[in-house]
Amino acid sequence: MHPNKITITKPDDWHLHLRDKSALSTTVSHSARAFGRALVMPNLSPPIITVDDAVSYRERIIAEVPKNSNFQPLMTLYLTDNTELKEISKIKDSEHVLGVKYYPAGATTNSSNGVTNIEKVYHLIEEMSHLDIPLLFHGEVTDHHVDIFDREQVFIETILNPLTERYPDLRIVLEHITTKNAVDFIKDQSKNIAATITIHHLLYNRNNLFLGGLRPHFYCLPILKRDIHQKALIKAALSGNPKFFLGTDSAPHTQSKKESSCGCAGVYSAPAALELYFEFFENNHELDKLEGFASFFGADFYHIARSKKTITLEKNKWRMPKEFIFEDESIIPIHADQELQWKITEN
Ligand code: NCD
Ligand code: ZN
């Protein structure tokens, strides 16, 4: 079946970086084009540590939502060694904060305030388990002697596996998974444990980082892995297993910060993410599996109602701009100056 027009329940993006201040005028509209709701990551500088921080950040985002859109940001807190127990309890009474994000200190962009040792936050994790608040992991160890391509696998073996045994009721999302090891781990766990999958980890592997030269716009964390891992992610996304759902990890950085002698990690996918997921499911002859992955499984996991809105895309070629304005500079999006097959027509 090759339909030219498809209407599905409005999708949600379960892992998104919007940044702050002037960045919001670019990022919010790009996500609001395609997604009804998005779980917004808290790795600002300084990070979003308290429920009050999250509520005022949410207001700054809402102020940038285009008039014709009902886009809703859903918020997360950034876990630190010093997070107070009362902040975790406050989440339960907050209508806006859905989970807590765990960055191992030093693992990725703006993670220097992250957790230095999981034992320091066991008391907080215990409270999350008790209150049924999801804990979201950037799942990579930070030891520099561990090969960068193995950091997710080692995190699963040394941190996540023991944690699931210690707190069997804790709801966990392993974010932006990149390895077959992660897919196998998630499949083996209880229904409390799920994972998000980005479009760039489905479309690319580590060869794309070095195709004819160094390609800084493909550099993200966790880093792209070899094709056997990409194939495992593809199979998981297409499987219809509700433990795997959509999270773009769209992570904007200016062109100058990407194309630098020490470039930042992050792929800016929001301007085409949904269209590329459509293309990906279509090319794999599984378009009928897209709606579950994009619009149902994440909402079910987070215990919020599935969207009642819809979105329609048509087979209609368009070209991604070469760049956008971001923080008064340029930003290079995924698929810059390339053709896309699907276009959003009704929203
Ligand atoms: C993200 C960012 O830039 O905030 N970068 C990335 O490569 N994915 C952080 C993250 O999610 O690791
Ligand atoms: Zn991220």
Short mmCIF file of C-alpha atoms and ligand atoms in Angstrom, two decimals:
data_model
loop_
_atom_site.label_atom_id
_atom_site.label_comp_id
_atom_site.label_asym_id
_atom_site.label_seq_id
_atom_site.Cartn_x
_atom_site.Cartn_y
_atom_site.Cartn_z
CA MET A 1 0.00 0.00 0.00
CA HIS A 2 1.44 3.38 -1.02
CA PRO A 3 -1.04 6.07 0.06
CA ASN A 4 -0.35 9.66 -0.95
CA LYS A 5 -2.17 11.21 1.96
CA ILE A 6 -2.24 10.04 5.56
CA THR A 7 -4.02 11.35 8.63
CA ILE A 8 -2.87 10.14 12.04
CA THR A 9 -3.40 11.12 15.66
CA LYS A 10 -1.19 14.12 16.38
CA PRO A 11 2.24 12.84 17.45
CA ASP A 12 4.21 13.82 20.54
CA ASP A 13 7.98 14.27 20.78
CA TRP A 14 9.19 12.58 23.97
CA HIS A 15 12.71 14.09 23.97
CA LEU A 16 13.31 17.65 22.81
CA HIS A 17 15.77 20.49 23.43
CA LEU A 18 14.23 23.94 22.92
CA ARG A 19 16.93 26.01 24.72
CA ASP A 20 15.90 29.44 26.06
CA LYS A 21 15.59 33.18 25.39
CA SER A 22 16.00 34.18 21.73
CA ALA A 23 16.47 30.52 20.69
CA LEU A 24 12.82 29.85 21.50
CA SER A 25 11.57 31.97 18.60
CA THR A 26 13.18 29.45 16.23
CA THR A 27 12.82 26.15 18.05
CA VAL A 28 9.26 26.33 19.35
CA SER A 29 7.66 26.98 15.97
CA HIS A 30 9.66 24.19 14.32
CA SER A 31 8.35 21.62 16.82
CA ALA A 32 4.84 23.08 17.00
CA ARG A 33 4.43 22.55 13.22
CA ALA A 34 4.36 18.80 13.72
CA PHE A 35 3.95 17.77 17.34
CA GLY A 36 1.07 18.30 19.76
CA ARG A 37 3.21 17.95 22.86
CA ALA A 38 6.89 17.61 23.60
CA LEU A 39 8.84 16.57 26.67
CA VAL A 40 11.33 19.40 27.07
CA MET A 41 14.82 18.59 28.34
CA PRO A 42 16.13 20.62 31.30
CA ASN A 43 19.81 20.97 30.32
CA LEU A 44 19.88 24.74 30.18
CA SER A 45 22.74 26.71 31.67
CA PRO A 46 21.98 26.95 34.56
CA PRO A 47 19.79 23.84 34.50
CA ILE A 48 16.12 23.45 35.43
CA ILE A 49 16.43 21.99 38.90
CA THR A 50 13.21 22.89 40.71
CA VAL A 51 9.53 22.69 39.89
CA ASP A 52 9.44 26.50 40.05
CA ASP A 53 12.27 26.69 37.46
CA ALA A 54 10.28 24.35 35.22
CA VAL A 55 7.06 26.33 35.57
CA SER A 56 8.71 29.62 34.61
CA TYR A 57 10.66 27.98 31.74
CA ARG A 58 7.35 26.56 30.51
CA GLU A 59 5.85 30.05 30.50
CA ARG A 60 8.74 31.35 28.38
CA ILE A 61 8.12 28.54 25.91
CA ILE A 62 4.34 29.11 25.82
CA ALA A 63 4.98 32.78 25.00
CA GLU A 64 6.62 31.64 21.73
CA VAL A 65 3.94 29.16 20.65
CA PRO A 66 2.47 30.36 17.34
CA LYS A 67 -1.11 31.69 17.55
CA ASN A 68 -2.61 28.94 15.39
CA SER A 69 -1.03 26.12 17.43
CA ASN A 70 -2.00 24.29 20.63
CA PHE A 71 1.52 22.97 21.18
CA GLN A 72 2.04 22.00 24.81
CA PRO A 73 5.47 21.75 26.43
CA LEU A 74 5.73 19.06 29.11
CA MET A 75 8.52 19.62 31.57
CA THR A 76 11.35 17.69 33.22
CA LEU A 77 13.71 18.40 36.11
CA TYR A 78 17.49 18.00 35.95
CA LEU A 79 18.76 15.69 38.67
CA THR A 80 21.86 16.78 40.59
CA ASP A 81 23.78 15.34 43.52
CA ASN A 82 22.18 18.09 45.62
CA THR A 83 18.55 17.90 44.46
CA GLU A 84 16.31 18.15 47.50
CA LEU A 85 13.89 15.38 48.37
CA LYS A 86 11.03 17.86 48.65
CA GLU A 87 11.49 18.79 44.96
CA ILE A 88 10.76 15.18 44.00
CA SER A 89 7.63 15.18 46.13
CA LYS A 90 6.51 18.47 44.55
CA ILE A 91 6.54 16.85 41.10
CA LYS A 92 3.62 14.65 42.07
CA ASP A 93 1.47 17.76 42.68
CA SER A 94 2.67 19.60 39.59
CA GLU A 95 0.49 19.41 36.50
CA HIS A 96 3.40 20.37 34.26
CA VAL A 97 6.41 18.26 35.30
CA LEU A 98 6.33 14.67 34.04
CA GLY A 99 9.72 13.27 34.93
CA VAL A 100 13.30 13.68 36.10
CA LYS A 101 16.29 13.60 33.77
CA TYR A 102 19.50 11.92 34.86
CA TYR A 103 22.65 13.16 33.13
CA PRO A 104 25.85 11.46 34.26
CA ALA A 105 28.10 14.47 35.00
CA GLY A 106 30.15 15.24 31.89
CA ALA A 107 28.24 12.91 29.54
CA THR A 108 26.90 15.52 27.12
CA THR A 109 25.95 19.18 26.48
CA ASN A 110 25.39 21.12 29.74
CA SER A 111 25.78 18.07 31.93
CA SER A 112 28.43 19.40 34.30
CA ASN A 113 25.83 19.70 37.08
CA GLY A 114 24.70 16.12 36.53
CA VAL A 115 25.00 13.19 38.89
CA THR A 116 28.59 12.26 39.80
CA ASN A 117 27.74 8.89 41.34
CA ILE A 118 24.37 7.15 41.33
CA GLU A 119 24.72 6.21 44.98
CA LYS A 120 24.45 9.90 45.87
CA VAL A 121 20.88 9.99 44.54
CA TYR A 122 19.51 6.61 45.64
CA HIS A 123 17.29 8.32 48.20
CA LEU A 124 15.80 10.49 45.42
CA ILE A 125 15.34 7.56 43.07
CA GLU A 126 13.66 5.62 45.85
CA GLU A 127 11.17 8.46 46.26
CA MET A 128 10.54 8.52 42.48
CA SER A 129 9.87 4.82 42.54
CA HIS A 130 7.54 5.28 45.49
CA LEU A 131 5.66 8.19 43.84
CA ASP A 132 5.75 6.54 40.39
CA ILE A 133 7.67 9.42 38.76
CA PRO A 134 9.56 8.38 35.60
CA LEU A 135 13.36 8.66 35.59
CA LEU A 136 14.85 9.44 32.18
CA PHE A 137 18.42 8.45 31.46
CA HIS A 138 21.14 9.80 29.28
CA GLY A 139 22.59 6.30 29.28
CA GLU A 140 26.33 6.61 28.81
CA VAL A 141 29.22 6.14 31.21
CA THR A 142 31.65 9.01 31.28
CA ASP A 143 34.93 7.20 32.02
CA HIS A 144 37.29 8.38 29.30
CA HIS A 145 39.05 5.03 29.16
CA VAL A 146 35.78 3.45 27.96
CA ASP A 147 35.63 3.65 24.17
CA ILE A 148 33.05 6.24 23.08
CA PHE A 149 31.25 3.62 20.97
CA ASP A 150 30.87 1.33 24.03
CA ARG A 151 29.65 3.87 26.58
CA GLU A 152 25.93 3.03 26.26
CA GLN A 153 26.50 -0.69 26.51
CA VAL A 154 28.71 -0.28 29.60
CA PHE A 155 26.12 2.03 31.19
CA ILE A 156 23.43 -0.61 30.72
CA GLU A 157 25.62 -3.32 32.25
CA THR A 158 27.03 -1.37 35.18
CA ILE A 159 24.32 1.18 36.09
CA LEU A 160 20.95 0.36 34.58
CA ASN A 161 20.77 -3.37 35.05
CA PRO A 162 21.54 -3.21 38.80
CA LEU A 163 19.17 -0.24 39.16
CA THR A 164 16.22 -2.16 37.71
CA GLU A 165 16.89 -4.93 40.22
CA ARG A 166 17.13 -2.49 43.10
CA TYR A 167 13.95 -0.59 42.13
CA PRO A 168 11.75 -3.00 40.15
CA ASP A 169 8.74 -0.65 40.23
CA LEU A 170 10.63 2.43 38.98
CA ARG A 171 9.49 3.68 35.57
CA ILE A 172 12.56 4.31 33.40
CA VAL A 173 13.09 5.71 29.92
CA LEU A 174 16.45 5.02 28.33
CA GLU A 175 16.67 8.04 26.04
CA HIS A 176 17.87 8.10 22.43
CA ILE A 177 19.06 4.49 22.32
CA THR A 178 21.80 3.70 19.83
CA THR A 179 22.79 0.04 20.24
CA LYS A 180 21.50 -3.50 19.76
CA ASN A 181 22.47 -3.99 23.42
CA ALA A 182 19.96 -1.31 24.42
CA VAL A 183 17.21 -2.82 22.25
CA ASP A 184 17.78 -6.27 23.74
CA PHE A 185 17.89 -4.88 27.27
CA ILE A 186 14.62 -2.95 26.87
CA LYS A 187 12.82 -5.92 25.35
CA ASP A 188 13.87 -8.13 28.29
CA GLN A 189 12.67 -5.75 30.98
CA SER A 190 9.23 -5.25 32.54
CA LYS A 191 6.72 -2.84 31.02
CA ASN A 192 8.11 -0.12 33.35
CA ILE A 193 11.17 0.26 31.13
CA ALA A 194 10.95 1.94 27.72
CA ALA A 195 13.15 3.80 25.24
CA THR A 196 13.00 6.69 22.80
CA ILE A 197 14.49 6.43 19.31
CA THR A 198 15.60 9.45 17.26
CA ILE A 199 15.18 9.77 13.51
CA HIS A 200 18.91 10.34 13.02
CA HIS A 201 19.85 7.07 14.73
CA LEU A 202 17.36 5.30 12.43
CA LEU A 203 18.63 6.95 9.24
CA TYR A 204 22.38 7.05 9.82
CA ASN A 205 25.29 5.10 11.20
CA ARG A 206 28.86 6.07 12.06
CA ASN A 207 29.95 5.99 8.42
CA ASN A 208 27.85 9.12 7.89
CA LEU A 209 30.12 10.96 10.33
CA PHE A 210 33.07 10.49 8.01
CA LEU A 211 31.54 10.34 4.52
CA GLY A 212 34.17 12.04 2.32
CA GLY A 213 35.39 14.08 5.30
CA LEU A 214 34.46 15.03 8.84
CA ARG A 215 30.72 15.82 9.09
CA PRO A 216 30.12 17.84 12.25
CA HIS A 217 26.33 18.03 11.72
CA PHE A 218 26.13 14.26 12.24
CA TYR A 219 27.94 14.49 15.57
CA CYS A 220 25.55 13.86 18.44
CA LEU A 221 25.57 12.01 21.72
CA PRO A 222 25.22 9.13 22.10
CA ILE A 223 27.38 8.99 18.98
CA LEU A 224 26.15 7.18 15.84
CA LYS A 225 27.12 3.51 15.99
CA ARG A 226 27.91 0.89 13.35
CA ASP A 227 25.24 -0.47 11.03
CA ILE A 228 24.46 -3.63 13.01
CA HIS A 229 23.24 -1.36 15.79
CA GLN A 230 21.32 0.86 13.37
CA LYS A 231 19.58 -2.26 12.01
CA ALA A 232 18.54 -3.31 15.54
CA LEU A 233 17.07 0.16 16.17
CA ILE A 234 15.19 0.02 12.86
CA LYS A 235 13.71 -3.35 13.77
CA ALA A 236 12.67 -2.07 17.21
CA ALA A 237 11.00 1.08 15.85
CA LEU A 238 9.09 -0.92 13.23
CA SER A 239 8.16 -3.74 15.59
CA GLY A 240 5.03 -2.21 17.08
CA ASN A 241 6.42 -2.97 20.55
CA PRO A 242 5.06 -0.16 22.79
CA LYS A 243 8.33 0.00 24.73
CA PHE A 244 9.87 1.94 21.82
CA PHE A 245 8.54 5.38 20.95
CA LEU A 246 9.38 8.66 19.26
CA GLY A 247 11.83 11.14 20.77
CA THR A 248 13.68 13.35 18.31
CA ASP A 249 16.44 14.64 20.61
CA SER A 250 16.42 17.65 18.28
CA ALA A 251 19.37 19.56 19.79
CA PRO A 252 20.11 22.96 18.23
CA HIS A 253 23.56 24.52 18.22
CA THR A 254 24.68 27.43 16.03
CA GLN A 255 26.63 26.64 12.87
CA SER A 256 29.77 28.18 14.38
CA LYS A 257 29.56 25.96 17.47
CA LYS A 258 29.12 22.86 15.31
CA GLU A 259 31.76 23.70 12.69
CA SER A 260 34.52 24.32 15.18
CA SER A 261 37.81 22.78 16.27
CA CYS A 262 35.85 21.36 19.22
CA GLY A 263 32.30 21.08 17.93
CA CYS A 264 29.15 20.66 20.01
CA ALA A 265 27.09 17.46 19.98
CA GLY A 266 23.56 17.63 18.62
CA VAL A 267 21.50 17.19 15.44
CA TYR A 268 18.87 19.85 14.76
CA SER A 269 16.06 17.70 13.41
CA ALA A 270 12.87 19.51 14.47
CA PRO A 271 12.32 21.25 11.08
CA ALA A 272 11.89 17.87 9.35
CA ALA A 273 11.70 15.20 12.04
CA LEU A 274 8.10 14.08 11.54
CA GLU A 275 8.40 14.12 7.75
CA LEU A 276 11.55 11.98 8.00
CA TYR A 277 9.92 9.47 10.35
CA PHE A 278 7.10 9.19 7.73
CA GLU A 279 9.65 8.61 4.98
CA PHE A 280 11.48 6.07 7.14
CA PHE A 281 8.35 4.02 7.93
CA GLU A 282 7.24 4.20 4.30
CA ASN A 283 10.60 3.08 2.91
CA ASN A 284 10.43 0.12 5.28
CA HIS A 285 6.85 -0.71 4.19
CA GLU A 286 5.50 -0.26 7.71
CA LEU A 287 3.56 3.00 7.52
CA ASP A 288 0.70 1.44 9.47
CA LYS A 289 3.07 1.08 12.46
CA LEU A 290 3.91 4.79 12.55
CA GLU A 291 0.91 6.00 14.56
CA GLY A 292 1.60 3.72 17.53
CA PHE A 293 5.27 4.71 17.64
CA ALA A 294 4.64 8.43 17.13
CA SER A 295 1.31 9.10 18.81
CA PHE A 296 0.26 6.34 21.25
CA PHE A 297 3.06 4.50 23.04
CA GLY A 298 4.74 7.51 24.64
CA ALA A 299 1.50 8.95 26.00
CA ASP A 300 0.55 5.52 27.35
CA PHE A 301 3.92 5.14 29.07
CA TYR A 302 3.70 8.59 30.69
CA HIS A 303 0.08 7.92 31.74
CA ILE A 304 -1.39 10.84 29.86
CA ALA A 305 -4.29 10.76 27.43
CA ARG A 306 -3.55 10.10 23.77
CA SER A 307 -4.09 13.22 21.69
CA LYS A 308 -7.55 13.78 20.26
CA LYS A 309 -6.17 15.95 17.46
CA THR A 310 -4.93 14.77 14.09
CA ILE A 311 -2.34 15.75 11.53
CA THR A 312 -2.36 15.10 7.78
CA LEU A 313 0.68 14.65 5.57
CA GLU A 314 0.70 14.36 1.79
CA LYS A 315 3.24 13.00 -0.63
CA ASN A 316 4.50 16.33 -1.93
CA LYS A 317 8.19 17.13 -2.38
CA TRP A 318 9.72 20.17 -0.73
CA ARG A 319 13.25 21.31 -0.05
CA MET A 320 14.66 21.94 3.41
CA PRO A 321 16.25 25.41 3.62
CA LYS A 322 20.06 25.52 3.80
CA GLU A 323 19.90 27.20 7.20
CA PHE A 324 17.71 29.03 9.71
CA ILE A 325 18.35 31.98 11.99
CA PHE A 326 19.07 30.86 15.57
CA GLU A 327 20.35 33.07 18.40
CA ASP A 328 21.17 35.76 15.79
CA GLU A 329 23.40 33.30 13.94
CA SER A 330 22.77 30.51 11.47
CA ILE A 331 21.86 26.95 12.28
CA ILE A 332 22.09 24.02 9.86
CA PRO A 333 19.11 21.65 10.09
CA ILE A 334 19.02 17.94 9.34
CA HIS A 335 18.67 17.35 5.57
CA ALA A 336 19.74 20.94 4.82
CA ASP A 337 19.08 21.81 1.17
CA GLN A 338 17.79 18.28 0.51
CA GLU A 339 14.45 17.08 -0.74
CA LEU A 340 11.77 15.71 1.58
CA GLN A 341 8.93 13.48 0.36
CA TRP A 342 6.14 14.23 2.84
CA LYS A 343 4.59 17.58 3.61
CA ILE A 344 2.30 18.55 6.48
CA THR A 345 -0.93 19.84 4.95
CA GLU A 346 -3.46 19.93 7.79
CA ASN A 347 -2.71 20.45 11.37
C1 NCD B 1 22.07 17.28 23.42
C2 NCD B 1 22.16 18.82 23.55
O1 NCD B 1 22.80 19.44 22.71
O2 NCD B 1 21.54 19.36 24.48
N1 NCD B 1 23.07 16.83 22.49
C3 NCD B 1 23.08 15.66 21.82
O3 NCD B 1 24.05 15.37 21.11
N2 NCD B 1 22.07 14.82 21.87
C4 NCD B 1 22.20 16.65 24.75
C5 NCD B 1 21.83 15.21 24.80
O4 NCD B 1 20.66 14.84 24.69
O5 NCD B 1 22.74 14.38 24.97
ZN ZN B 2 18.85 15.11 24.31
#
